[in-house]
mmCIF file of C-alpha atoms in Angstrom:
data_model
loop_
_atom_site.group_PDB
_atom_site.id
_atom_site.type_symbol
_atom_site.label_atom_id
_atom_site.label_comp_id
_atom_site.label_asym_id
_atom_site.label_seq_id
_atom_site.Cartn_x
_atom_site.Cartn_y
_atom_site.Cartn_z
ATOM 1 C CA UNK A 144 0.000 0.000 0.000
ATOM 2 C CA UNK A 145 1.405 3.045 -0.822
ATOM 3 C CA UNK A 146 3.235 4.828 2.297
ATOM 4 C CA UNK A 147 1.773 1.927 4.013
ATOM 5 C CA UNK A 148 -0.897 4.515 5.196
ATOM 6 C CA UNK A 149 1.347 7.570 6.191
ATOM 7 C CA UNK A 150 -0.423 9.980 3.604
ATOM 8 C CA UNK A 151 -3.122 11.775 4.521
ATOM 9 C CA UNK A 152 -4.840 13.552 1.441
ATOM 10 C CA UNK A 153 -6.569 16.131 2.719
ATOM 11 C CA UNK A 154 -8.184 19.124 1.255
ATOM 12 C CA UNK A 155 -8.911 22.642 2.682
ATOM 13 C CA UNK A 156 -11.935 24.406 2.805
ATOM 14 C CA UNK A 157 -12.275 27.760 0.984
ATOM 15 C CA UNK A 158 -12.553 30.498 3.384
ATOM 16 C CA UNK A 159 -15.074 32.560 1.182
ATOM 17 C CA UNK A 160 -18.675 32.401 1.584
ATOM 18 C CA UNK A 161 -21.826 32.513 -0.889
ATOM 19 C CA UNK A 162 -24.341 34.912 0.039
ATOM 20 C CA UNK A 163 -27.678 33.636 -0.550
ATOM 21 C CA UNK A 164 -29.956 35.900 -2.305
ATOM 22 C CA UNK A 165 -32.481 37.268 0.321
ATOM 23 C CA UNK A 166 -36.142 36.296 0.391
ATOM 24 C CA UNK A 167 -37.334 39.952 -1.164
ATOM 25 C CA UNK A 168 -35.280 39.144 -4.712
ATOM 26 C CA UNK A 169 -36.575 35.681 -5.254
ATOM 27 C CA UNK A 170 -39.652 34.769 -7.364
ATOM 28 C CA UNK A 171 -42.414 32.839 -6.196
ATOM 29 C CA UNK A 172 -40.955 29.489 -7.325
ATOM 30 C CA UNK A 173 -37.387 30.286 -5.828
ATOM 31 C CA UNK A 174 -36.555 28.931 -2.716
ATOM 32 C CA UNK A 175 -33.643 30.911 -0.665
ATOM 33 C CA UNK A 176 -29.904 28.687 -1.047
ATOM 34 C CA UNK A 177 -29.408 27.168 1.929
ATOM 35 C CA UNK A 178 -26.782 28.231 4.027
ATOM 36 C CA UNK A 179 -22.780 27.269 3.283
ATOM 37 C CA UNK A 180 -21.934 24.372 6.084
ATOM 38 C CA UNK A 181 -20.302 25.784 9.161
ATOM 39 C CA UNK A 182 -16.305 25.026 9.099
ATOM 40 C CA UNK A 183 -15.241 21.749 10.869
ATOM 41 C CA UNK A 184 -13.502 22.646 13.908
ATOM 42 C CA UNK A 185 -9.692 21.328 14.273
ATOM 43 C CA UNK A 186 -8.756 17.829 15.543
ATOM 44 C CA UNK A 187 -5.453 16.517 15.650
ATOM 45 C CA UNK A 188 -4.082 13.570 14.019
ATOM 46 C CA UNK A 189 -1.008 13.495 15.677
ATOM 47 C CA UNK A 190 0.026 10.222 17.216
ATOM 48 C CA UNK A 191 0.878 10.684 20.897
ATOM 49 C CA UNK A 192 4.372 10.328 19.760
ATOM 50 C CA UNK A 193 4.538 13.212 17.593
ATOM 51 C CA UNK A 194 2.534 14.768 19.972
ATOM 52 C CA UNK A 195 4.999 14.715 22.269
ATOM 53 C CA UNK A 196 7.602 15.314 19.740
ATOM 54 C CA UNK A 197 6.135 18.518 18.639
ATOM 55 C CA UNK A 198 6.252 19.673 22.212
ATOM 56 C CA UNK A 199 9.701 19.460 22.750
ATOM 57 C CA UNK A 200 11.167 20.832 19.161
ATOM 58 C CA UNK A 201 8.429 23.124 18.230
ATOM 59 C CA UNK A 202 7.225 24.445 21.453
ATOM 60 C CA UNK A 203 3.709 23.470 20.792
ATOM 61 C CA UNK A 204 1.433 22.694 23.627
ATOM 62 C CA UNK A 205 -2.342 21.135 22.860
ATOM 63 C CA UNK A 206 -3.579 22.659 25.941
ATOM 64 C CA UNK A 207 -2.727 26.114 24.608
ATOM 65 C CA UNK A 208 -3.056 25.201 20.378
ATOM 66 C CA UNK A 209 -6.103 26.777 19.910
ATOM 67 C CA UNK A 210 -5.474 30.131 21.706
ATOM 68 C CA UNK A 211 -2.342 30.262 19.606
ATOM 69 C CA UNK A 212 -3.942 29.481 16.406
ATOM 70 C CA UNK A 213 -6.233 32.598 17.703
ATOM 71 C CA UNK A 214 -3.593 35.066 18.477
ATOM 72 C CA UNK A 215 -2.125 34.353 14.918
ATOM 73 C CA UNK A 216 -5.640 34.746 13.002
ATOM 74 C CA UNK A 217 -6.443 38.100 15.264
ATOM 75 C CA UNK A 218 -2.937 39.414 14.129
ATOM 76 C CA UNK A 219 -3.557 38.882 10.668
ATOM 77 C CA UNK A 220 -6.923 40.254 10.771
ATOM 78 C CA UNK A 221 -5.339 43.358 12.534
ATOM 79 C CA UNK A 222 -2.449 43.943 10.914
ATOM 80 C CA UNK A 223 -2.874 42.266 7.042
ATOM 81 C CA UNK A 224 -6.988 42.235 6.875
ATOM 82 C CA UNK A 225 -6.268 42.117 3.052
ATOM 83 C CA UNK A 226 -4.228 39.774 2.427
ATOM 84 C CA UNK A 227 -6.831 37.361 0.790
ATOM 85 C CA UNK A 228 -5.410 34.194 2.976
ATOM 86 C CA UNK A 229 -7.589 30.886 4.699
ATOM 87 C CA UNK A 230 -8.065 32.019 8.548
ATOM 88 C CA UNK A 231 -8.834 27.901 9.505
ATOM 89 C CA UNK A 232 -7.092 26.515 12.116
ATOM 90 C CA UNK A 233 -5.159 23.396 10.583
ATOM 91 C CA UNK A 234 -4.051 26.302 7.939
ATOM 92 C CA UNK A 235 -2.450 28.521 10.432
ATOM 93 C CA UNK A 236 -1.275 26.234 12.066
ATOM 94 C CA UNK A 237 1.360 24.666 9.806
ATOM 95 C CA UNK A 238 2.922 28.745 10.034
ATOM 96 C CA UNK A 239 3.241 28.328 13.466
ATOM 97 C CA UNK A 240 4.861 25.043 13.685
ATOM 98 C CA UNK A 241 7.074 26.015 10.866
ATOM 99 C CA UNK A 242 7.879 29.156 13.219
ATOM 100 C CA UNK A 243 8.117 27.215 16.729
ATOM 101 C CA UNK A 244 4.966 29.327 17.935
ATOM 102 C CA UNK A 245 6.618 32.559 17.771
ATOM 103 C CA UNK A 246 3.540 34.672 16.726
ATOM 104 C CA UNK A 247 5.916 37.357 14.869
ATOM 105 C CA UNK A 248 7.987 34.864 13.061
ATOM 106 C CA UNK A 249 4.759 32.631 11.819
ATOM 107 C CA UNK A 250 2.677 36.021 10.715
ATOM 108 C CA UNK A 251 6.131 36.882 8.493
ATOM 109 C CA UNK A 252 5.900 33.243 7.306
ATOM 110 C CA UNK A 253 2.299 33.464 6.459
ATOM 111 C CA UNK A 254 2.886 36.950 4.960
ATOM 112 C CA UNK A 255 6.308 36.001 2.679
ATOM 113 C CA UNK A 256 4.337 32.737 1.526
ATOM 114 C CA UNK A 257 1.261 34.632 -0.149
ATOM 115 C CA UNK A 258 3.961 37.451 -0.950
ATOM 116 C CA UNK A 259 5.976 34.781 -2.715
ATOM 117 C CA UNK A 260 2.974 33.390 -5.013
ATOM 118 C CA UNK A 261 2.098 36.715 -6.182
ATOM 119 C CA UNK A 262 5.658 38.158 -6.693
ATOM 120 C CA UNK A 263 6.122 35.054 -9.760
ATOM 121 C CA UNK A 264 3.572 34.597 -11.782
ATOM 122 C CA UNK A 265 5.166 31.918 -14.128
ATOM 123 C CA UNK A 266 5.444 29.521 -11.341
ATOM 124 C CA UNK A 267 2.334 30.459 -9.380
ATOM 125 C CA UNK A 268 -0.488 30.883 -12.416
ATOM 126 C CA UNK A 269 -2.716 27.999 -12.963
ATOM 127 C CA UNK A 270 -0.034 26.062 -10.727
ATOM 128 C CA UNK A 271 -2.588 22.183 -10.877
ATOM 129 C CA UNK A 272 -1.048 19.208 -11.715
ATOM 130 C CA UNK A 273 -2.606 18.608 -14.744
ATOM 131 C CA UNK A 274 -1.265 21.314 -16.164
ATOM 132 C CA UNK A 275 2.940 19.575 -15.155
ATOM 133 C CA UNK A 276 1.817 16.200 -16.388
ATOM 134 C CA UNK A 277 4.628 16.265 -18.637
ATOM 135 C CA UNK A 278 6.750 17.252 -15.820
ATOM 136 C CA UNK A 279 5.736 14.594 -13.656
ATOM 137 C CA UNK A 280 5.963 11.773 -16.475
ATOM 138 C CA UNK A 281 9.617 12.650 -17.132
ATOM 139 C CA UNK A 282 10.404 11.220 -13.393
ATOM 140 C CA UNK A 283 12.087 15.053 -12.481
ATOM 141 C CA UNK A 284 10.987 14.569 -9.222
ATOM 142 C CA UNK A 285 8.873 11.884 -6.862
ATOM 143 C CA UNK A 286 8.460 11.472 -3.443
ATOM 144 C CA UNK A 287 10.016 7.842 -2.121
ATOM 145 C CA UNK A 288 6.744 5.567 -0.077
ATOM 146 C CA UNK A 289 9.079 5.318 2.746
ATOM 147 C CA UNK A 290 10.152 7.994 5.363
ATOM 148 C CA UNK A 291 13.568 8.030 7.183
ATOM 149 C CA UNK A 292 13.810 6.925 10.782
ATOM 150 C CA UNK A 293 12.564 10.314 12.167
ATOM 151 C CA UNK A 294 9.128 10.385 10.187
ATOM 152 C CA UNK A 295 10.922 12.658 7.537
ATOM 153 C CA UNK A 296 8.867 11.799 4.035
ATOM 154 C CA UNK A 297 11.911 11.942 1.708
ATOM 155 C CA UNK A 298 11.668 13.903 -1.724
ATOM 156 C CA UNK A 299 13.637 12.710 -4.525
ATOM 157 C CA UNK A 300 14.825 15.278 -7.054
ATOM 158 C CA UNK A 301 16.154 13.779 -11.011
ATOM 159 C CA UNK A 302 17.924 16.712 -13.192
ATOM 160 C CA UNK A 303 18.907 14.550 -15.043
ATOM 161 C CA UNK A 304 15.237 13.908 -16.281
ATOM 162 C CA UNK A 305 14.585 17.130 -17.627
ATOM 163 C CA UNK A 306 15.283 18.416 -21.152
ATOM 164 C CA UNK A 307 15.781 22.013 -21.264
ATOM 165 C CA UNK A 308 14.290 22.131 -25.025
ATOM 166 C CA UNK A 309 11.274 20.248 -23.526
ATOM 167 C CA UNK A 310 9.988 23.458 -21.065
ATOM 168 C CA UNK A 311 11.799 25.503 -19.296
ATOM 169 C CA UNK A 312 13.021 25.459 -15.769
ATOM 170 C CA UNK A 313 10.591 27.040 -14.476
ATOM 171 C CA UNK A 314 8.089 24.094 -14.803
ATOM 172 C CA UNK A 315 10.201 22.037 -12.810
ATOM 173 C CA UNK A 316 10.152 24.517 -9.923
ATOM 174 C CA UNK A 317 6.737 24.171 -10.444
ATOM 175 C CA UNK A 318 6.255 20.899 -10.091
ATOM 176 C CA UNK A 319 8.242 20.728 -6.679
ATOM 177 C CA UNK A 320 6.231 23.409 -4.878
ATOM 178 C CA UNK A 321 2.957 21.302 -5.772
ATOM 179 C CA UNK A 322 4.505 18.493 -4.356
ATOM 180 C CA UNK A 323 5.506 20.770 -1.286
ATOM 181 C CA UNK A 324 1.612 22.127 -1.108
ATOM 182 C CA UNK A 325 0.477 18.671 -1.587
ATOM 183 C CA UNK A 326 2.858 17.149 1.607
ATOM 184 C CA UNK A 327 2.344 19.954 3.973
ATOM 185 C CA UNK A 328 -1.331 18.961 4.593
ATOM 186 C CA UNK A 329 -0.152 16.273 6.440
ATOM 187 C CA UNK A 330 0.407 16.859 9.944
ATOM 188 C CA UNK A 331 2.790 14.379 10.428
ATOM 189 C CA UNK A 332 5.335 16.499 7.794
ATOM 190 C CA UNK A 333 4.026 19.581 9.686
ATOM 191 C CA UNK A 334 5.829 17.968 12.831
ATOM 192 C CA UNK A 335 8.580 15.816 11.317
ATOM 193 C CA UNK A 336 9.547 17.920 8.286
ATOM 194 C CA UNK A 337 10.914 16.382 5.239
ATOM 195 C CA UNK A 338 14.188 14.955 3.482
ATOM 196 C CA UNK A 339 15.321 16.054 -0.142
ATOM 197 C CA UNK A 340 17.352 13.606 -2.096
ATOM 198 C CA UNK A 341 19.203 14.924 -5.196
ATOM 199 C CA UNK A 342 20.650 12.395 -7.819
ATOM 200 C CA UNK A 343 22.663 14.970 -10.276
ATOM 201 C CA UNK A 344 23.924 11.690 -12.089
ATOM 202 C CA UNK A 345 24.474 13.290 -15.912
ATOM 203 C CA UNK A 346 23.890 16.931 -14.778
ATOM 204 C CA UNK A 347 26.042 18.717 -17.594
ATOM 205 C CA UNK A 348 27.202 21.958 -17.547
ATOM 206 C CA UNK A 349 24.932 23.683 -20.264
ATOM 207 C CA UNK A 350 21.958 22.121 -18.016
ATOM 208 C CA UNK A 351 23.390 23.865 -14.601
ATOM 209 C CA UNK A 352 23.527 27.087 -16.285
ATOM 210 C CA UNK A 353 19.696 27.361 -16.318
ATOM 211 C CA UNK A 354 19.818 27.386 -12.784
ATOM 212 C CA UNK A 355 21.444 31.079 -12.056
ATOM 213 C CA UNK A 356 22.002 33.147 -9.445
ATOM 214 C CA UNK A 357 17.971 35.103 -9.959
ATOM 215 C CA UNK A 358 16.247 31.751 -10.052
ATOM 216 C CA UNK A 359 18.249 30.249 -7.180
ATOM 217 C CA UNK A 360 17.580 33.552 -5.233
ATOM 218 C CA UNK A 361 13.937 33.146 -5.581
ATOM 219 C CA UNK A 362 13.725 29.162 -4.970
ATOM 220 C CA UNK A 363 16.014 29.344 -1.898
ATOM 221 C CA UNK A 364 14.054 32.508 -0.634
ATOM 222 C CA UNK A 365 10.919 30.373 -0.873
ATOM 223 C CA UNK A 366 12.111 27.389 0.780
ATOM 224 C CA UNK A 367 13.230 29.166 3.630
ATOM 225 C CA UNK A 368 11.214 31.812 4.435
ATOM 226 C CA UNK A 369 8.188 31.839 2.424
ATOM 227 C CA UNK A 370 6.839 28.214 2.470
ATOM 228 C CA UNK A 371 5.751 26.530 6.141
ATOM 229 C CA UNK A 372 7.901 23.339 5.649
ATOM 230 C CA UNK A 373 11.140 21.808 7.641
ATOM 231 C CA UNK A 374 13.980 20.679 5.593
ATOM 232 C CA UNK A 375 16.023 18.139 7.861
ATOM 233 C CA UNK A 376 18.619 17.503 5.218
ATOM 234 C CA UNK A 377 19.605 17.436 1.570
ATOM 235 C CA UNK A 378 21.386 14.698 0.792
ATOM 236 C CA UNK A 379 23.150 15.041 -3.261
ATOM 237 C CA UNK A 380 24.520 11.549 -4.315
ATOM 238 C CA UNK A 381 26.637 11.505 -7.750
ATOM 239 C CA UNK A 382 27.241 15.001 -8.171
ATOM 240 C CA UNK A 383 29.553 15.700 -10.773
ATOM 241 C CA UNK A 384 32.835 17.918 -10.362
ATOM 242 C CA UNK A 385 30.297 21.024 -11.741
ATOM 243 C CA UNK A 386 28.234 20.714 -8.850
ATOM 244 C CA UNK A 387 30.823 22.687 -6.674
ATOM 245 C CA UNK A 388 30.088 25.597 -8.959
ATOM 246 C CA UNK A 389 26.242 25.254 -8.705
ATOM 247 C CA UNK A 390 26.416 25.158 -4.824
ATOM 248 C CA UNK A 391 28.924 27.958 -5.005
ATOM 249 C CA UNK A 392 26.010 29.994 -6.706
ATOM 250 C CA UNK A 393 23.389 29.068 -3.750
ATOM 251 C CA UNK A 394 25.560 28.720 -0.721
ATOM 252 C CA UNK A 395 25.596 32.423 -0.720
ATOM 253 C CA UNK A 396 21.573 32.707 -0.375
ATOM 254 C CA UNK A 397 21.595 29.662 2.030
ATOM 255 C CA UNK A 398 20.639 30.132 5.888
ATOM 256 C CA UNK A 399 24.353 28.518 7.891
ATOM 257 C CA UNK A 400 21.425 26.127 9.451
ATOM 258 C CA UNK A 401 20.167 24.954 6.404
ATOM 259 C CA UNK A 402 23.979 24.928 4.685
ATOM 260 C CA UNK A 403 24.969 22.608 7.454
ATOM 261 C CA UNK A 404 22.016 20.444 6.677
ATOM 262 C CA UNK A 405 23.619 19.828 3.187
ATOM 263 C CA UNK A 406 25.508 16.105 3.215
ATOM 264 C CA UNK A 407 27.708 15.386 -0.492
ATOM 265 C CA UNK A 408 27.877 11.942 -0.997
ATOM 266 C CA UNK A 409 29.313 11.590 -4.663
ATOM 267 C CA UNK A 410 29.154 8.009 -5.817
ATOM 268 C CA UNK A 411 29.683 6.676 -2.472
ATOM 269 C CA UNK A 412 26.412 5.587 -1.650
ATOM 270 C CA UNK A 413 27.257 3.566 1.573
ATOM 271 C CA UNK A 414 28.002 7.001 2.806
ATOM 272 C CA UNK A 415 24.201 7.649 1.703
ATOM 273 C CA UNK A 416 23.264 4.507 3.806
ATOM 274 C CA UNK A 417 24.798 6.114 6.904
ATOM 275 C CA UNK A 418 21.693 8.632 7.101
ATOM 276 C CA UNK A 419 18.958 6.631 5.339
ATOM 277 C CA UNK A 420 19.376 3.449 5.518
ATOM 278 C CA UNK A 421 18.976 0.387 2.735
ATOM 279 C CA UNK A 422 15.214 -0.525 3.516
ATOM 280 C CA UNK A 423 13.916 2.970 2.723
ATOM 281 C CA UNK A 424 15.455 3.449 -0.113
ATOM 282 C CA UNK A 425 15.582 2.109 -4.308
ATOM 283 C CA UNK A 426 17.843 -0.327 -5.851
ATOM 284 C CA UNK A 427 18.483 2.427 -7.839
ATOM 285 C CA UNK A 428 20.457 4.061 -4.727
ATOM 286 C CA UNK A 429 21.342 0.808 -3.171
ATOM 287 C CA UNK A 430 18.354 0.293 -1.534
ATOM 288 C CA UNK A 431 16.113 -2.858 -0.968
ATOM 289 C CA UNK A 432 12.332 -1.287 -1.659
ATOM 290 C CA UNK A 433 12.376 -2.494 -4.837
ATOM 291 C CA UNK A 434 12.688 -0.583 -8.145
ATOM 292 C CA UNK A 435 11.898 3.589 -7.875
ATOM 293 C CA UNK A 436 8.194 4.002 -8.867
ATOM 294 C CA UNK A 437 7.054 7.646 -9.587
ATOM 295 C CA UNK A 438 3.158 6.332 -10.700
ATOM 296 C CA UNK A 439 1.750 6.694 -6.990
ATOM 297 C CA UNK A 440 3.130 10.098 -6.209
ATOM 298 C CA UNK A 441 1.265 11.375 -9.259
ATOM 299 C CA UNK A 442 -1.438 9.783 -8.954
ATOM 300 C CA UNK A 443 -1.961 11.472 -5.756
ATOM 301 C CA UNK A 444 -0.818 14.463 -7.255
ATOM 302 C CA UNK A 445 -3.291 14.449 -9.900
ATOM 303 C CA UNK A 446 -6.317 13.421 -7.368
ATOM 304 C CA UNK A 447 -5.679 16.754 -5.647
ATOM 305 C CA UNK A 448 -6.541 18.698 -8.886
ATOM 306 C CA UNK A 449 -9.878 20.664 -7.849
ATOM 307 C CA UNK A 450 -7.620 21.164 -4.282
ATOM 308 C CA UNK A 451 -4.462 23.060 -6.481
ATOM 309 C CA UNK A 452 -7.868 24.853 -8.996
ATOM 310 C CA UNK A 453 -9.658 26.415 -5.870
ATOM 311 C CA UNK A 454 -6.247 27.037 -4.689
ATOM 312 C CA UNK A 455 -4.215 28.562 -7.316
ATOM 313 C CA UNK A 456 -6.246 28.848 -9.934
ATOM 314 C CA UNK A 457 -8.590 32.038 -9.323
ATOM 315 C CA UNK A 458 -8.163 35.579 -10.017
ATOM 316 C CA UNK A 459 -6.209 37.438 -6.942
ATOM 317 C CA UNK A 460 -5.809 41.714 -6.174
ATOM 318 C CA UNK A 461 -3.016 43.074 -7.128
ATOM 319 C CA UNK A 462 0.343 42.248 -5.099
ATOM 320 C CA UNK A 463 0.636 45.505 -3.323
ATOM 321 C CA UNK A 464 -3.039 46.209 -2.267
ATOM 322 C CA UNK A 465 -3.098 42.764 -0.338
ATOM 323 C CA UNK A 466 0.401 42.836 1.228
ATOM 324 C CA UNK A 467 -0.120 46.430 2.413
ATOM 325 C CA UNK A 468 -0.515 46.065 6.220
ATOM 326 C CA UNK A 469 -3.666 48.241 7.493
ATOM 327 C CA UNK A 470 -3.288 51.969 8.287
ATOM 328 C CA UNK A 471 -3.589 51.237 12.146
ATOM 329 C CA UNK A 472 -1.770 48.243 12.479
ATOM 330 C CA UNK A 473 1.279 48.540 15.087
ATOM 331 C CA UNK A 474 4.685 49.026 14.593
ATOM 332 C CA UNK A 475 7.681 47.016 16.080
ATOM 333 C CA UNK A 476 7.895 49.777 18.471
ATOM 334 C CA UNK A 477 4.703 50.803 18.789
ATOM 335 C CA UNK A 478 2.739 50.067 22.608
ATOM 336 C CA UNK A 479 1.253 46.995 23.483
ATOM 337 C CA UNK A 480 -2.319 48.194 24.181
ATOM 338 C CA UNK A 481 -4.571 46.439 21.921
ATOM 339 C CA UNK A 482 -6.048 43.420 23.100
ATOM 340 C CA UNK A 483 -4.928 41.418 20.312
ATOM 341 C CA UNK A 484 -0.879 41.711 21.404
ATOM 342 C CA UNK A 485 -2.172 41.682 25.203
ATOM 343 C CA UNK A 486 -3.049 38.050 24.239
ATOM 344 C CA UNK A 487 0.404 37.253 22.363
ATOM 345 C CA UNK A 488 1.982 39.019 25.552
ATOM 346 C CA UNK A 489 0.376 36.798 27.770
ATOM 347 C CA UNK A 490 0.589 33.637 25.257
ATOM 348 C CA UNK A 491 4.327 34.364 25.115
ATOM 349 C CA UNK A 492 5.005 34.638 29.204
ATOM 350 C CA UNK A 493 3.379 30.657 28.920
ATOM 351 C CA UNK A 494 7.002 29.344 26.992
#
């Protein structure tokens, strides 16, 4: 079974409502549209395990998750009322995990992510997967059915699969932050993070040279700070001796957390086996799971389509008029006297 039952698919609710035509404008054989179901209320899915796990490394505490998830949707409603994004719990959450609970932190996450989608257009229009099926079909990227020993789902990344003269890089960028919408729903990723394997087997130079210094800007910005996600490590097996000057072009942009997190392995894959071991992983990297199969990753890729189309797919404000924080809202130096940061105040005091 694929995952052996670790995926979740789930699919958020859009925040927007219909307003039902009122009794006055309706003819005689209308009947008044019945009222949009009331939002489902949050409830974890977190094993006590993770529960537990997510107290210690993220700071989150169930008896207070709710009253966080509050102070973040009151801040954004105070300080960003336009900024167009889903208010529901499990949403906000995933900002605030990817922040450790610090209210500040997750609210610039929140803000950079939806700042992010409609800052590039050629990644973020119509961004479904049946619009990357060719993408997808090429094998450029899949995510493995196994995670690591810490929970991490592991996402495997092909260059060598993609043919420039095919469609441009940008699809390809594409394609990974679908499959980074598509694995954040799931709690357990929320609270474990991920794992990104790189195979630049056959990466020539002409083929590196798409990847320059503006697009690596703008992937690396997104990964890590506009997109609520962990990245444990990134682990590049048979990189070639031009790989030294593609990192040399990113290392500049990268975090010293998330540059420490990167592990070369060249050909030597036992030194792969070291941090994920045989049983996780393809023959194809030494592993015993059997051959690498990227049908069941986009298959529940493409089963998410109407999930990416609500999403992504429908017409936003301009950039500026939604990322413009309101007239009133408070400055970094600003008092404390609102209630809203009287809450956060008090919320922070609790860690």
């Amino acid at each position: 079974m694929f995952l052996q039952g670790s995926w979740k698919l789930m699919s958020e609710e859009s925040d927007s409502l219909r307003t039902s035509p009122s009794a006055a404008s309706l003819s005689e054989n209308e009947l008044p549209l019945p009222p949009p179901p009331a939002p489902i209320g949050y409830v974890c899915s977190l094993t006590e395990e993770l529960v537990a796990k997510a107290r210690e490394e993220l700071q989150e505490k169930p008896e207070w998750r709710l009253r966080d998830v509050q102070a973040l949707r009151d801040m954004v409603r105070k300080e960003y009322p336009n900024l167009g994004t889903s208010l529901e719990d499990a949403f906000l959450l995933r900002f605030l995990r990817a922040r450790k609970f610090d209210y500040d932190r997750a609210l610039q996450l929140l803000v950079n992510y939806h700042s992010c989608r409609r800052s590039w257009p050629e990644v973020f229009n119509n961004l479904r997967p049946s619009a990357l099926k060719e993408v997808l079909a090429s094998g450029f990227l899949t995510v493995l059915p196994h995670t690591d020993p810490r929970g991490c789902h592991i996402l495997c990344i092909r260059p060598d699969r993609w043919i420039p003269s095919n469609y441009p890089i940008t699809e390809n960028i594409r394609a990974t932050y679908l499959t980074l919408e598509k694995l954040i729903q799931s709690e357990e990723t929320q609270v474990n993070g991920i794992v990104i394997l790189a195979d630049y087997k056959g990466v020539s130079l002409s083929k590196a040279s798409h990847f320059g210094p503006f697009i690596a800007k703008k992937v690396i910005g997104i990964l890590q700070d506009g997109f609520p996600i962990r990245i444990k490590a990134v682990h590049v097996v048979n990189e070639p001796r031009i790989f030294k000057g593609i990192f040399a072009i990113i290392k500049p942009f990268l975090k010293e957390k998330i540059a420490n997190r990167f592990f070369l392995h060249g050909s030597d894959l036992n030194s792969l086996h070291t941090n994920l071991p045989r049983n996780i992983l393809p023959k194809e990297y030494g592993g015993t799971a059997g051959e690498l199969d990227i049908t069941a990753w986009n298959a529940v890729l493409l089963a998410s389509e109407e999930d990416f189309v609500r999403e992504f797919c429908q017409p936003v404000p301009p950039c500026d008029s939604i990322l413009a924080p309101a007239p009133e809202a408070l400055g970094p130096d600003a008092p404390c006297d609102d209630s809203t940061r009287a809450v956060k105040s008090q919320l922070y005091s609790c860690y």
